[in-house]
PDB file of C-alpha atoms in Angstrom:
ATOM      1  CA  UNK U 186     -75.655  -1.588  29.531  1.00 79.00           C
ATOM      2  CA  UNK U 187     -77.203   1.836  30.095  1.00 86.00           C
ATOM      3  CA  UNK U 188     -77.993   2.452  33.762  1.00 88.00           C
ATOM      4  CA  UNK U 189     -80.674   4.826  35.016  1.00 89.00           C
ATOM      5  CA  UNK U 190     -81.153   6.370  38.467  1.00 87.00           C
ATOM      6  CA  UNK U 191     -83.162   3.404  39.736  1.00 91.00           C
ATOM      7  CA  UNK U 192     -80.394   0.999  38.696  1.00 92.00           C
ATOM      8  CA  UNK U 193     -77.882   3.179  40.536  1.00 91.00           C
ATOM      9  CA  UNK U 194     -80.077   3.202  43.656  1.00 91.00           C
ATOM     10  CA  UNK U 195     -80.299  -0.591  43.472  1.00 93.00           C
ATOM     11  CA  UNK U 196     -76.510  -0.880  43.162  1.00 93.00           C
ATOM     12  CA  UNK U 197     -75.985   1.491  46.074  1.00 91.00           C
ATOM     13  CA  UNK U 198     -78.455  -0.383  48.285  1.00 93.00           C
ATOM     14  CA  UNK U 199     -77.206  -3.926  47.626  1.00 93.00           C
ATOM     15  CA  UNK U 200     -73.557  -3.022  48.055  1.00 90.00           C
ATOM     16  CA  UNK U 201     -74.330  -1.525  51.466  1.00 89.00           C
ATOM     17  CA  UNK U 202     -76.565  -4.433  52.513  1.00 91.00           C
ATOM     18  CA  UNK U 203     -76.210  -7.622  50.505  1.00 91.00           C
ATOM     19  CA  UNK U 204     -78.870  -9.280  52.663  1.00 92.00           C
ATOM     20  CA  UNK U 205     -81.545  -6.665  51.990  1.00 94.00           C
ATOM     21  CA  UNK U 206     -84.944  -8.244  51.385  1.00 93.00           C
ATOM     22  CA  UNK U 207     -86.792  -7.903  48.076  1.00 92.00           C
ATOM     23  CA  UNK U 208     -89.429  -5.803  49.789  1.00 94.00           C
ATOM     24  CA  UNK U 209     -86.972  -3.482  51.532  1.00 95.00           C
ATOM     25  CA  UNK U 210     -84.976  -3.015  48.318  1.00 95.00           C
ATOM     26  CA  UNK U 211     -88.107  -2.198  46.326  1.00 95.00           C
ATOM     27  CA  UNK U 212     -89.202   0.280  48.988  1.00 95.00           C
ATOM     28  CA  UNK U 213     -85.760   1.899  49.094  1.00 94.00           C
ATOM     29  CA  UNK U 214     -85.629   2.493  45.317  1.00 94.00           C
ATOM     30  CA  UNK U 215     -89.301   3.345  44.822  1.00 94.00           C
ATOM     31  CA  UNK U 216     -90.437   0.356  42.746  1.00 95.00           C
ATOM     32  CA  UNK U 217     -92.754  -2.549  43.353  1.00 95.00           C
ATOM     33  CA  UNK U 218     -90.926  -5.767  44.323  1.00 94.00           C
ATOM     34  CA  UNK U 219     -91.184  -7.736  41.045  1.00 94.00           C
ATOM     35  CA  UNK U 220     -89.795  -5.069  38.661  1.00 95.00           C
ATOM     36  CA  UNK U 221     -87.126  -4.188  41.234  1.00 95.00           C
ATOM     37  CA  UNK U 222     -86.028  -7.818  41.544  1.00 95.00           C
ATOM     38  CA  UNK U 223     -86.017  -8.199  37.749  1.00 95.00           C
ATOM     39  CA  UNK U 224     -83.706  -5.177  37.485  1.00 95.00           C
ATOM     40  CA  UNK U 225     -81.367  -6.647  40.099  1.00 96.00           C
ATOM     41  CA  UNK U 226     -81.250  -9.962  38.230  1.00 96.00           C
ATOM     42  CA  UNK U 227     -80.464  -8.052  35.004  1.00 96.00           C
ATOM     43  CA  UNK U 228     -77.580  -6.259  36.767  1.00 96.00           C
ATOM     44  CA  UNK U 229     -76.275  -9.621  37.981  1.00 95.00           C
ATOM     45  CA  UNK U 230     -76.534 -11.234  34.538  1.00 96.00           C
ATOM     46  CA  UNK U 231     -74.708  -8.253  32.989  1.00 96.00           C
ATOM     47  CA  UNK U 232     -71.811  -8.838  35.402  1.00 95.00           C
ATOM     48  CA  UNK U 233     -72.299  -5.493  37.163  1.00 94.00           C
ATOM     49  CA  UNK U 234     -73.229  -7.146  40.469  1.00 94.00           C
ATOM     50  CA  UNK U 235     -70.568  -9.813  40.843  1.00 92.00           C
ATOM     51  CA  UNK U 236     -71.356 -11.250  44.263  1.00 91.00           C
ATOM     52  CA  UNK U 237     -72.501 -10.775  47.831  1.00 89.00           C
ATOM     53  CA  UNK U 238     -70.053 -10.965  50.723  1.00 86.00           C
ATOM     54  CA  UNK U 239     -69.782 -10.576  54.480  1.00 84.00           C
ATOM     55  CA  UNK U 240     -67.164  -8.122  55.723  1.00 84.00           C
ATOM     56  CA  UNK U 241     -65.060  -9.712  58.459  1.00 83.00           C
ATOM     57  CA  UNK U 242     -63.338  -7.792  61.278  1.00 82.00           C
ATOM     58  CA  UNK U 243     -60.212  -9.925  60.948  1.00 81.00           C
ATOM     59  CA  UNK U 244     -58.514  -8.552  64.066  1.00 80.00           C
ATOM     60  CA  UNK U 245     -61.492  -9.757  66.112  1.00 84.00           C
ATOM     61  CA  UNK U 246     -60.854 -13.268  64.743  1.00 87.00           C
ATOM     62  CA  UNK U 247     -57.057 -13.415  65.031  1.00 86.00           C
ATOM     63  CA  UNK U 248     -54.020 -11.140  65.152  1.00 87.00           C
ATOM     64  CA  UNK U 249     -53.081 -10.031  61.666  1.00 93.00           C
ATOM     65  CA  UNK U 250     -50.432  -7.885  60.029  1.00 94.00           C
ATOM     66  CA  UNK U 251     -51.568  -5.891  57.015  1.00 95.00           C
ATOM     67  CA  UNK U 252     -48.753  -5.004  54.657  1.00 97.00           C
ATOM     68  CA  UNK U 253     -48.660  -3.017  51.431  1.00 98.00           C
ATOM     69  CA  UNK U 254     -45.953  -4.151  49.059  1.00 98.00           C
ATOM     70  CA  UNK U 255     -44.612  -2.440  45.953  1.00 97.00           C
ATOM     71  CA  UNK U 256     -43.147  -4.796  43.376  1.00 98.00           C
ATOM     72  CA  UNK U 257     -40.991  -4.046  40.343  1.00 97.00           C
ATOM     73  CA  UNK U 258     -40.300  -6.835  37.881  1.00 97.00           C
ATOM     74  CA  UNK U 259     -36.877  -7.396  36.341  1.00 95.00           C
ATOM     75  CA  UNK U 260     -38.272  -7.724  32.831  1.00 94.00           C
ATOM     76  CA  UNK U 261     -41.327  -6.158  31.242  1.00 94.00           C
ATOM     77  CA  UNK U 262     -42.438  -8.564  28.544  1.00 95.00           C
ATOM     78  CA  UNK U 263     -46.074  -9.650  28.574  1.00 96.00           C
ATOM     79  CA  UNK U 264     -45.010 -13.186  29.501  1.00 96.00           C
ATOM     80  CA  UNK U 265     -43.274 -11.804  32.624  1.00 96.00           C
ATOM     81  CA  UNK U 266     -46.412  -9.961  33.752  1.00 97.00           C
ATOM     82  CA  UNK U 267     -48.552 -13.027  33.015  1.00 97.00           C
ATOM     83  CA  UNK U 268     -46.279 -15.349  35.033  1.00 97.00           C
ATOM     84  CA  UNK U 269     -46.211 -12.982  38.025  1.00 97.00           C
ATOM     85  CA  UNK U 270     -49.985 -12.459  37.995  1.00 97.00           C
ATOM     86  CA  UNK U 271     -50.700 -16.187  37.643  1.00 97.00           C
ATOM     87  CA  UNK U 272     -48.682 -16.955  40.793  1.00 97.00           C
ATOM     88  CA  UNK U 273     -50.069 -14.007  42.787  1.00 97.00           C
ATOM     89  CA  UNK U 274     -53.692 -15.022  42.108  1.00 97.00           C
ATOM     90  CA  UNK U 275     -53.061 -18.327  43.916  1.00 96.00           C
ATOM     91  CA  UNK U 276     -51.555 -16.861  47.113  1.00 97.00           C
ATOM     92  CA  UNK U 277     -54.360 -16.501  49.679  1.00 96.00           C
ATOM     93  CA  UNK U 278     -52.456 -14.022  51.875  1.00 96.00           C
ATOM     94  CA  UNK U 279     -52.319 -11.594  48.945  1.00 97.00           C
ATOM     95  CA  UNK U 280     -55.828 -10.170  49.196  1.00 96.00           C
ATOM     96  CA  UNK U 281     -55.431  -7.486  46.526  1.00 96.00           C
ATOM     97  CA  UNK U 282     -53.043  -6.813  43.663  1.00 98.00           C
ATOM     98  CA  UNK U 283     -53.084  -3.857  41.319  1.00 98.00           C
ATOM     99  CA  UNK U 284     -50.962  -3.281  38.242  1.00 97.00           C
ATOM    100  CA  UNK U 285     -49.957   0.395  38.481  1.00 96.00           C
ATOM    101  CA  UNK U 286     -48.253   3.042  36.391  1.00 92.00           C
ATOM    102  CA  UNK U 287     -45.301   5.003  37.667  1.00 88.00           C
ATOM    103  CA  UNK U 288     -42.091   3.807  39.255  1.00 89.00           C
ATOM    104  CA  UNK U 289     -43.316   0.333  40.253  1.00 96.00           C
ATOM    105  CA  UNK U 290     -45.243  -2.401  38.450  1.00 97.00           C
ATOM    106  CA  UNK U 291     -47.588  -3.700  41.165  1.00 98.00           C
ATOM    107  CA  UNK U 292     -49.055  -2.736  44.495  1.00 98.00           C
ATOM    108  CA  UNK U 293     -50.142  -5.657  46.699  1.00 98.00           C
ATOM    109  CA  UNK U 294     -52.138  -5.825  49.901  1.00 97.00           C
ATOM    110  CA  UNK U 295     -50.989  -8.731  52.045  1.00 97.00           C
ATOM    111  CA  UNK U 296     -52.604 -10.041  55.219  1.00 96.00           C
ATOM    112  CA  UNK U 297     -50.320 -12.330  57.213  1.00 96.00           C
ATOM    113  CA  UNK U 298     -50.359 -13.797  60.709  1.00 95.00           C
ATOM    114  CA  UNK U 299     -47.441 -11.535  61.666  1.00 95.00           C
ATOM    115  CA  UNK U 300     -44.416  -9.820  60.118  1.00 96.00           C
ATOM    116  CA  UNK U 301     -42.358 -13.032  60.231  1.00 97.00           C
ATOM    117  CA  UNK U 302     -45.073 -14.837  58.255  1.00 97.00           C
ATOM    118  CA  UNK U 303     -45.083 -11.962  55.750  1.00 97.00           C
ATOM    119  CA  UNK U 304     -41.300 -12.242  55.312  1.00 97.00           C
ATOM    120  CA  UNK U 305     -41.540 -16.015  54.833  1.00 97.00           C
ATOM    121  CA  UNK U 306     -44.147 -15.367  52.125  1.00 97.00           C
ATOM    122  CA  UNK U 307     -41.821 -12.887  50.392  1.00 97.00           C
ATOM    123  CA  UNK U 308     -38.922 -15.341  50.630  1.00 97.00           C
ATOM    124  CA  UNK U 309     -41.104 -18.022  49.024  1.00 97.00           C
ATOM    125  CA  UNK U 310     -42.095 -15.660  46.206  1.00 97.00           C
ATOM    126  CA  UNK U 311     -38.445 -14.766  45.598  1.00 96.00           C
ATOM    127  CA  UNK U 312     -37.448 -18.451  45.564  1.00 96.00           C
ATOM    128  CA  UNK U 313     -40.128 -19.193  42.968  1.00 94.00           C
ATOM    129  CA  UNK U 314     -38.328 -16.838  40.580  1.00 92.00           C
ATOM    130  CA  UNK U 315     -41.436 -15.090  39.258  1.00 95.00           C
ATOM    131  CA  UNK U 316     -39.493 -12.069  38.042  1.00 95.00           C
ATOM    132  CA  UNK U 317     -39.382  -9.851  41.142  1.00 97.00           C
ATOM    133  CA  UNK U 318     -36.468  -7.421  40.840  1.00 96.00           C
ATOM    134  CA  UNK U 319     -37.258  -5.154  43.808  1.00 96.00           C
ATOM    135  CA  UNK U 320     -39.908  -4.892  46.467  1.00 97.00           C
ATOM    136  CA  UNK U 321     -40.703  -2.379  49.177  1.00 97.00           C
ATOM    137  CA  UNK U 322     -42.709  -3.136  52.292  1.00 97.00           C
ATOM    138  CA  UNK U 323     -45.065  -0.767  54.111  1.00 97.00           C
ATOM    139  CA  UNK U 324     -46.523  -2.022  57.394  1.00 97.00           C
ATOM    140  CA  UNK U 325     -50.048  -0.722  58.046  1.00 95.00           C
ATOM    141  CA  UNK U 326     -50.050   0.654  61.587  1.00 94.00           C
ATOM    142  CA  UNK U 327     -53.628   1.964  61.584  1.00 91.00           C
ATOM    143  CA  UNK U 328     -56.530   1.777  59.153  1.00 88.00           C
ATOM    144  CA  UNK U 329     -57.928   5.281  58.827  1.00 92.00           C
ATOM    145  CA  UNK U 330     -60.487   4.470  56.132  1.00 89.00           C
ATOM    146  CA  UNK U 331     -61.321   1.357  54.142  1.00 86.00           C
ATOM    147  CA  UNK U 332     -64.602   1.504  52.276  1.00 80.00           C
ATOM    148  CA  UNK U 333     -66.220  -1.424  50.554  1.00 79.00           C
ATOM    149  CA  UNK U 334     -69.214   0.548  49.299  1.00 78.00           C
ATOM    150  CA  UNK U 335     -68.243   2.289  46.071  1.00 78.00           C
ATOM    151  CA  UNK U 336     -69.431   5.853  45.360  1.00 82.00           C
ATOM    152  CA  UNK U 337     -71.442   4.700  42.329  1.00 78.00           C
ATOM    153  CA  UNK U 338     -73.358   7.931  41.645  1.00 71.00           C
ATOM    154  CA  UNK U 339     -70.391  10.194  42.439  1.00 73.00           C
ATOM    155  CA  UNK U 340     -68.185   8.469  39.853  1.00 67.00           C
ATOM    156  CA  UNK U 341     -70.557   8.851  36.921  1.00 66.00           C
ATOM    157  CA  UNK U 342     -70.177  11.709  34.430  1.00 63.00           C
ATOM    158  CA  UNK U 343     -72.326  14.725  35.421  1.00 58.00           C
ATOM    159  CA  UNK U 344     -74.530  14.235  32.326  1.00 59.00           C
ATOM    160  CA  UNK U 345     -75.484  10.738  33.595  1.00 53.00           C
ATOM    161  CA  UNK U 346     -76.625  11.950  37.021  1.00 49.00           C
ATOM    162  CA  UNK U 347     -80.028  13.432  36.135  1.00 50.00           C
TER     163      UNK U 347
END
């Protein structure tokens, strides 16, 4: 799907405020409400807008330990990656998982009640024998920056930004 500047403005606006009204969105992007809403629906149907979410200040709800975990698998067949990923998708404390290049296979973001709960989670994963050879733990001591709004326009090729 080819996106123009109005589409990009719509994407930028709805990712910053998922509860924006039709009228406010139309005003923000310089369209009348009906064509603006039709464009948004088209972006949703194309799978570009995948959902609307509230951002929760978890530490205001309950104490939480955020941990980054590097994982290297013992074997690198596709079936090994598939098995690991299948299990990881079903663990609610693992809030993000990226397959990465370099010296490790995966980088995970884990949110646990505390460090003991994190270690119990790791022990459970190791007991399930999902192919973990090595893992390294990094405790997050302070969040310096964590954006949810993506720099849509800044990531496009220069020729697309007219």
